[in-house]
Tab-separated table of N, CA and C in Angstrom:
chain	number	residue	atom	x	y	z
A	362	MET	N	4.167	-4.484	-13.092
A	362	MET	CA	3.681	-3.098	-12.964
A	362	MET	C	4.830	-2.505	-11.682
A	363	LEU	N	4.662	-3.305	-10.780
A	363	LEU	CA	5.509	-2.454	-9.385
A	363	LEU	C	7.055	-2.812	-9.443
A	364	LYS	N	7.238	-3.937	-9.951
A	364	LYS	CA	8.737	-4.399	-9.743
A	364	LYS	C	9.457	-3.419	-11.127
A	365	LYS	N	9.808	-2.397	-10.842
A	365	LYS	CA	10.810	-1.817	-11.604
A	365	LYS	C	11.856	-0.815	-10.722
A	366	SER	N	13.000	-0.218	-11.544
A	366	SER	CA	13.842	0.458	-10.516
A	366	SER	C	13.259	1.526	-10.162
A	367	GLN	N	14.233	1.961	-9.095
A	367	GLN	CA	13.896	3.226	-8.501
A	367	GLN	C	13.891	4.286	-9.114
A	368	THR	N	14.124	4.100	-10.486
A	368	THR	CA	13.742	5.445	-11.167
A	368	THR	C	12.848	5.431	-12.248
A	369	SER	N	11.590	4.528	-12.056
A	369	SER	CA	10.522	4.657	-12.153
A	369	SER	C	10.000	5.754	-12.434
A	370	TYR	N	8.975	6.274	-13.606
A	370	TYR	CA	8.535	7.407	-13.728
A	370	TYR	C	6.820	7.064	-13.444
A	371	ARG	N	6.195	5.926	-13.026
A	371	ARG	CA	4.799	5.782	-12.679
A	371	ARG	C	4.902	6.362	-10.945
A	372	LEU	N	3.757	7.237	-10.624
A	372	LEU	CA	3.415	7.451	-9.408
A	372	LEU	C	3.450	6.375	-8.750
A	373	SER	N	2.210	5.720	-8.972
A	373	SER	CA	2.094	4.320	-8.335
A	373	SER	C	3.249	3.210	-7.751
A	374	ASP	N	4.124	3.496	-8.624
A	374	ASP	CA	5.605	2.697	-8.639
A	374	ASP	C	6.294	3.532	-7.536
A	375	ARG	N	6.427	4.654	-7.631
A	375	ARG	CA	7.137	5.317	-6.147
A	375	ARG	C	6.498	5.121	-5.030
A	376	ILE	N	4.740	5.439	-5.130
A	376	ILE	CA	4.265	5.330	-3.707
A	376	ILE	C	4.374	3.900	-3.079
A	377	PHE	N	4.711	2.675	-3.817
A	377	PHE	CA	4.509	1.379	-3.911
A	377	PHE	C	5.778	0.938	-2.885
A	378	ALA	N	6.480	1.995	-3.308
A	378	ALA	CA	8.427	1.961	-3.032
A	378	ALA	C	7.990	2.536	-1.587
A	379	ALA	N	7.713	3.811	-1.442
A	379	ALA	CA	7.339	4.242	-0.049
A	379	ALA	C	6.648	3.169	0.776
A	380	LEU	N	5.574	2.902	0.629
A	380	LEU	CA	4.716	1.777	1.311
A	380	LEU	C	5.418	0.852	1.570
A	381	ASP	N	6.113	0.241	0.762
A	381	ASP	CA	7.096	-0.937	1.377
A	381	ASP	C	8.148	-0.821	2.197
A	382	MET	N	8.662	0.214	2.241
A	382	MET	CA	9.622	1.049	2.931
A	382	MET	C	9.111	1.314	4.346
A	383	ALA	N	7.959	2.298	4.214
A	383	ALA	CA	7.345	2.169	5.825
A	383	ALA	C	6.950	0.896	6.401
A	384	ILE	N	6.687	0.072	5.747
A	384	ILE	CA	6.213	-1.637	6.276
A	384	ILE	C	7.381	-1.849	6.734
A	385	GLN	N	8.459	-2.149	5.972
A	385	GLN	CA	9.980	-2.496	6.732
A	385	GLN	C	10.513	-1.523	8.103
A	386	GLN	N	9.754	-0.390	8.325
A	386	GLN	CA	10.457	0.522	9.180
A	386	GLN	C	9.544	0.232	10.211
A	387	GLU	N	8.118	-0.614	9.844
A	387	GLU	CA	7.405	-0.687	11.075
A	387	GLU	C	6.187	0.654	11.354
A	388	ASP	N	6.584	1.656	10.282
A	388	ASP	CA	5.844	3.049	10.531
A	388	ASP	C	4.455	2.643	9.982
A	389	VAL	N	3.561	2.115	10.772
A	389	VAL	CA	2.154	1.713	10.285
A	389	VAL	C	1.468	3.492	10.119
A	390	ALA	N	1.330	4.105	10.725
A	390	ALA	CA	0.597	5.500	10.689
A	390	ALA	C	1.348	6.225	8.927
A	391	ILE	N	2.214	6.171	8.497
A	391	ILE	CA	2.873	6.484	7.252
A	391	ILE	C	2.386	5.471	5.975
A	392	ALA	N	2.022	4.077	6.795
A	392	ALA	CA	2.070	2.739	5.663
A	392	ALA	C	0.602	3.358	5.507
A	393	GLU	N	-0.226	3.714	6.532
A	393	GLU	CA	-1.915	3.859	6.262
A	393	GLU	C	-2.019	4.753	5.464
A	394	LEU	N	-1.447	5.811	5.355
A	394	LEU	CA	-1.433	7.065	4.593
A	394	LEU	C	-1.050	6.619	2.992
A	395	LEU	N	-0.221	6.188	2.675
A	395	LEU	CA	0.695	5.406	1.654
A	395	LEU	C	-0.418	4.498	1.352
A	396	LEU	N	-1.135	3.741	1.715
A	396	LEU	CA	-1.807	2.705	1.103
A	396	LEU	C	-2.967	3.453	0.043
A	397	PRO	N	-4.319	4.393	0.665
A	397	PRO	CA	-5.121	4.889	-0.048
A	397	PRO	C	-4.560	5.811	-1.336
A	398	ALA	N	-3.273	5.986	-0.832
A	398	ALA	CA	-2.598	6.668	-2.317
A	398	ALA	C	-2.051	6.229	-3.508
A	399	LEU	N	-1.782	4.964	-2.889
A	399	LEU	CA	-1.475	4.228	-3.956
A	399	LEU	C	-2.692	3.616	-4.979
A	400	GLU	N	-3.563	3.419	-4.009
A	400	GLU	CA	-4.959	3.002	-4.462
A	400	GLU	C	-5.070	3.724	-5.679
A	401	ARG	N	-5.348	5.217	-4.994
A	401	ARG	CA	-5.702	6.084	-5.769
A	401	ARG	C	-4.846	6.339	-7.366
A	402	SER	N	-4.123	6.668	-7.116
A	402	SER	CA	-2.761	6.528	-8.182
A	402	SER	C	-2.979	5.582	-9.278
A	403	MET	N	-3.527	4.469	-8.816
A	403	MET	CA	-3.627	3.383	-9.919
A	403	MET	C	-4.656	3.012	-10.166
A	404	THR	N	-5.941	4.014	-10.178
A	404	THR	CA	-7.125	4.112	-10.369
A	404	THR	C	-7.522	5.445	-11.192
A	405	ARG	N	-6.937	6.520	-11.193
A	405	ARG	CA	-7.291	7.977	-11.245
A	405	ARG	C	-7.768	8.535	-12.793
A	406	ASN	N	-7.367	7.270	-13.482
A	406	ASN	CA	-7.598	7.781	-14.823
A	406	ASN	C	-8.725	6.593	-15.405
A	407	ALA	N	-9.325	6.174	-14.412
A	407	ALA	CA	-9.541	4.913	-14.926
A	407	ALA	C	-11.504	5.207	-14.756
A	408	GLY	N	-12.224	5.401	-16.021
A	408	GLY	CA	-13.465	4.847	-16.208
A	408	GLY	C	-14.335	6.600	-15.860
A	409	GLY	N	-15.507	6.215	-16.079
A	409	GLY	CA	-16.728	7.397	-15.810
A	409	GLY	C	-17.376	7.166	-14.330
A	410	GLY	N	-18.530	7.945	-14.176
A	410	GLY	CA	-19.191	8.066	-12.856
A	410	GLY	C	-19.423	6.258	-12.616
A	411	GLU	N	-20.089	5.660	-13.499
A	411	GLU	CA	-20.518	4.425	-13.264
A	411	GLU	C	-19.328	3.532	-13.349
A	412	PHE	N	-17.872	3.485	-13.696
A	412	PHE	CA	-17.165	2.531	-13.636
A	412	PHE	C	-16.983	1.544	-12.497
A	413	VAL	N	-16.544	0.602	-12.635
A	413	VAL	CA	-16.547	-0.894	-11.584
A	413	VAL	C	-15.140	-1.034	-12.070
A	414	GLU	N	-14.447	-1.098	-11.007
A	414	GLU	CA	-13.006	-1.377	-11.118
A	414	GLU	C	-12.819	-2.808	-11.011
A	415	ARG	N	-12.325	-3.498	-12.207
A	415	ARG	CA	-12.384	-5.068	-12.461
A	415	ARG	C	-11.110	-5.951	-12.400
A	416	ARG	N	-10.074	-4.763	-12.928
A	416	ARG	CA	-8.751	-5.286	-12.451
A	416	ARG	C	-8.207	-6.139	-11.249
A	417	ASN	N	-7.440	-6.968	-10.644
A	417	ASN	CA	-6.979	-7.398	-9.815
A	417	ASN	C	-5.488	-6.875	-9.235
A	418	TYR	N	-5.619	-6.809	-8.079
A	418	TYR	CA	-3.954	-5.996	-7.696
A	418	TYR	C	-2.912	-7.069	-8.063
A	419	PRO	N	-2.016	-6.606	-8.594
A	419	PRO	CA	-0.917	-7.412	-8.408
A	419	PRO	C	-0.431	-8.097	-7.582
A	420	ASP	N	0.294	-9.389	-7.377
A	420	ASP	CA	0.595	-10.049	-6.291
A	420	ASP	C	1.404	-9.581	-5.632
A	421	GLU	N	2.678	-8.647	-5.767
A	421	GLU	CA	3.321	-7.521	-5.184
A	421	GLU	C	2.331	-6.951	-3.820
A	422	LEU	N	1.154	-6.084	-4.448
A	422	LEU	CA	0.562	-5.295	-3.737
A	422	LEU	C	-0.296	-6.330	-2.478
A	423	VAL	N	-0.728	-7.121	-3.077
A	423	VAL	CA	-1.620	-8.004	-2.095
A	423	VAL	C	-0.767	-8.730	-1.173
A	424	GLU	N	0.473	-8.983	-0.966
A	424	GLU	CA	1.661	-9.187	0.019
A	424	GLU	C	2.276	-8.068	0.550
A	425	VAL	N	2.153	-6.896	-0.139
A	425	VAL	CA	2.258	-5.581	1.072
A	425	VAL	C	0.998	-5.533	1.811
A	426	ILE	N	-0.033	-5.119	1.389
A	426	ILE	CA	-0.979	-4.991	1.970
A	426	ILE	C	-1.520	-6.390	3.205
A	427	ASP	N	-0.824	-7.650	2.973
A	427	ASP	CA	-0.910	-8.195	4.182
A	427	ASP	C	0.083	-8.024	5.007
A	428	ARG	N	0.923	-7.564	4.551
A	428	ARG	CA	2.122	-7.459	5.645
A	428	ARG	C	1.711	-6.228	6.434
A	429	LEU	N	1.148	-5.212	6.027
A	429	LEU	CA	0.842	-4.321	6.772
A	429	LEU	C	-0.344	-4.382	7.620
A	430	GLU	N	-1.134	-5.335	7.151
A	430	GLU	CA	-2.314	-5.960	7.944
A	430	GLU	C	-1.873	-6.636	9.377
A	431	LYS	N	-0.746	-7.580	9.061
A	431	LYS	CA	0.097	-8.155	10.120
A	431	LYS	C	0.679	-7.311	11.014
A	432	LEU	N	1.262	-5.928	10.805
A	432	LEU	CA	2.190	-4.917	11.510
A	432	LEU	C	1.044	-4.445	12.278
A	433	LYS	N	-0.177	-3.975	11.758
A	433	LYS	CA	-1.154	-3.423	12.371
A	433	LYS	C	-1.842	-4.204	13.522
A	434	LYS	N	-1.908	-5.268	13.523
A	434	LYS	CA	-2.450	-6.435	14.573
A	434	LYS	C	-0.930	-6.945	15.387
A	435	ALA	N	0.265	-6.527	15.391
A	435	ALA	CA	1.390	-6.837	16.021
A	435	ALA	C	0.972	-5.241	16.764
A	436	ASP	N	1.172	-4.234	16.570
A	436	ASP	CA	0.638	-2.811	17.258
A	436	ASP	C	-0.272	-3.057	17.879
A	437	VAL	N	-1.147	-3.422	17.780
A	437	VAL	CA	-2.672	-3.493	18.585
A	437	VAL	C	-2.222	-4.718	19.911
A	438	LEU	N	-1.465	-5.710	19.382
A	438	LEU	CA	-1.116	-6.549	20.524
A	438	LEU	C	-0.358	-6.021	21.622
A	439	ALA	N	0.783	-5.512	20.846
A	439	ALA	CA	1.820	-4.765	21.717
A	439	ALA	C	1.287	-3.527	22.880
A	440	ALA	N	0.258	-2.737	22.026
A	440	ALA	CA	-0.376	-1.730	22.958
A	440	ALA	C	-0.957	-2.493	23.915
A	441	ARG	N	-1.956	-3.612	24.169
A	441	ARG	CA	-2.793	-4.101	24.787
A	441	ARG	C	-1.490	-4.771	26.002
A	442	ALA	N	-0.476	-5.142	25.556
A	442	ALA	CA	0.375	-5.859	26.494
A	442	ALA	C	0.948	-4.563	27.537
A	443	SER	N	1.072	-3.427	26.967
A	443	SER	CA	1.715	-2.171	27.747
A	443	SER	C	0.687	-2.010	28.711
A	444	LEU	N	-0.515	-2.058	28.845
A	444	LEU	CA	-1.645	-1.668	29.314
A	444	LEU	C	-1.341	-2.330	30.938
């Protein structure tokens, strides 16, 4: 799903690419905005009021989320060190 060319037509693929780029550029603020947008774009047409998401995230997305968490921890440590 997520490993497509930059000309992909899915909104979620483009948001994923932007999220990956934000993490590469160590821009935590933008990455934190993009992650919920990605999650919403992946599930926006699913189910009704009592719908429960049962699919797993693709491995690529799990890896990007892990990288974001590590980047956030590094930001916190850097902020503490500068105090």
